[in-house]
Amino acid sequence: MSDLLERLRTRGWRLTAQRRVVAQVLDGDHVHFTADEVHARAVELLPEISRATVYNTLGEMVGLGEVLEVSTDGRAKRYDPNAHHAHQHLVCQSCGTIRDVHPLGDPLGALPTAERFGFAISGVEVTYRGLCPDCAAKA
Amino acid sequence: MSDLLERLRTRGWRLTAQRRVVAQVLDGDHVHFTADEVHARAVELLPEISRATVYNTLGEMVGLGEVLEVSTDGRAKRYDPNAHHAHQHLVCQSCGTIRDVHPLGDPLGALPTAERFGFAISGVEVTYRGLCPDCAAKA
DNA sequence: TGCGCGGCCTGGACGTGGTCCATTTCACGA
DNA sequence: TCGTGAAATGGACCACGTCCAGGCCGCGCA
């Protein structure tokens, strides 16, 4: 799991207990926690960590490109540590579950030059919405 | 502009001054106001309209499929009256400007069955991000 | 046209997610 | 081990959105 911490340290990041804990919470695949969920889990490992620190740390990780920020529902932002493999998200409209998915083709290429209006395009996000099998069964 | 109001009335919507004003504010192409922007403009036409009413009315229009809700920045949701022509959004990362764009192909079709994990997929949103010509020139 | 009723509007309290800031703490190079 | 400046704290504050009790009023009906 220390890949993330290792990369950050070589970029001059000061290694504090708090940052270690946040990185540890974000460890793993298919993790899409909100900031408050990260905080709640961090508190179990380091009871005195403050909410502001979690927000700061997440913000820095995003700035360094090590974590992706996704806002799939207009409510709390979620943090996705899987920043080094291009992927998109599939969200259940009922329970909010998020899955990483890999569509075919390059969505960036689908936008013709005439439709770019002179913008320098740097990225694209695709969010599929639907009902997960569990919620579909309940409905 | 009364297309929207007309459609709503034939669905049993009660026509009040407040609803008329909200519909009027949303009239036009390439409009992507936040709820507070809608409220600010509505107040100019009907000074005593309340914020709660604007939120309620926008929510109802979204529920009826006449207006799209888009949250491109994790901050305030924006309301897009162009709900009857499929389109995606191009957002300037610096100033927040939004343009409607029309990519080639069907983004839904790009997701293989094996990547759908049993979800009943009902829609897809694509957001392109970049710098608009004005902000690129300033940078 | 006038009446009545049920849906609509109001305004203010409340909730959640997020930011800010003065002060204290502490990681790390010398 | 020490000094320094970056990082952490925690509590106030802000933005966006929701809720609710009470009053208002659009619209169908006579």
GROMACS .gro file of C-alpha atoms (C1' of nucleotides) in nm, chain B residues 14 16 18-19 48-53 56-57, chain C residues 5-14 18-19:
model
   24
  153ARG     CA    1  -5.138   2.493  -1.184
  155THR     CA    2  -4.903   3.059  -1.087
  157GLN     CA    3  -4.413   3.229  -0.964
  158ARG     CA    4  -4.398   2.933  -1.199
  187GLU     CA    5  -4.169   3.872  -0.348
  188ILE     CA    6  -4.085   3.527  -0.488
  189SER     CA    7  -3.913   3.311  -0.228
  190ARG     CA    8  -3.608   3.095  -0.259
  191ALA     CA    9  -3.795   2.784  -0.150
  192THR     CA   10  -4.043   2.828  -0.432
  195ASN     CA   11  -3.949   2.355  -0.553
  196THR     CA   12  -4.037   2.467  -0.903
  283DC     C1'   13  -6.089   2.367  -0.164
  284DG     C1'   14  -5.664   2.163  -0.230
  285DG     C1'   15  -5.243   2.258  -0.408
  286DC     C1'   16  -4.901   2.644  -0.389
  287DC     C1'   17  -4.617   3.008  -0.173
  288DT     C1'   18  -4.374   3.217   0.214
  289DG     C1'   19  -3.996   3.295   0.525
  290DG     C1'   20  -3.728   3.136   0.850
  291DA     C1'   21  -3.516   2.752   1.098
  292DC     C1'   22  -3.240   2.373   1.017
  296DG     C1'   23  -1.690   2.231   0.301
  297DT     C1'   24  -1.354   2.634   0.410
   0.00000   0.00000   0.00000
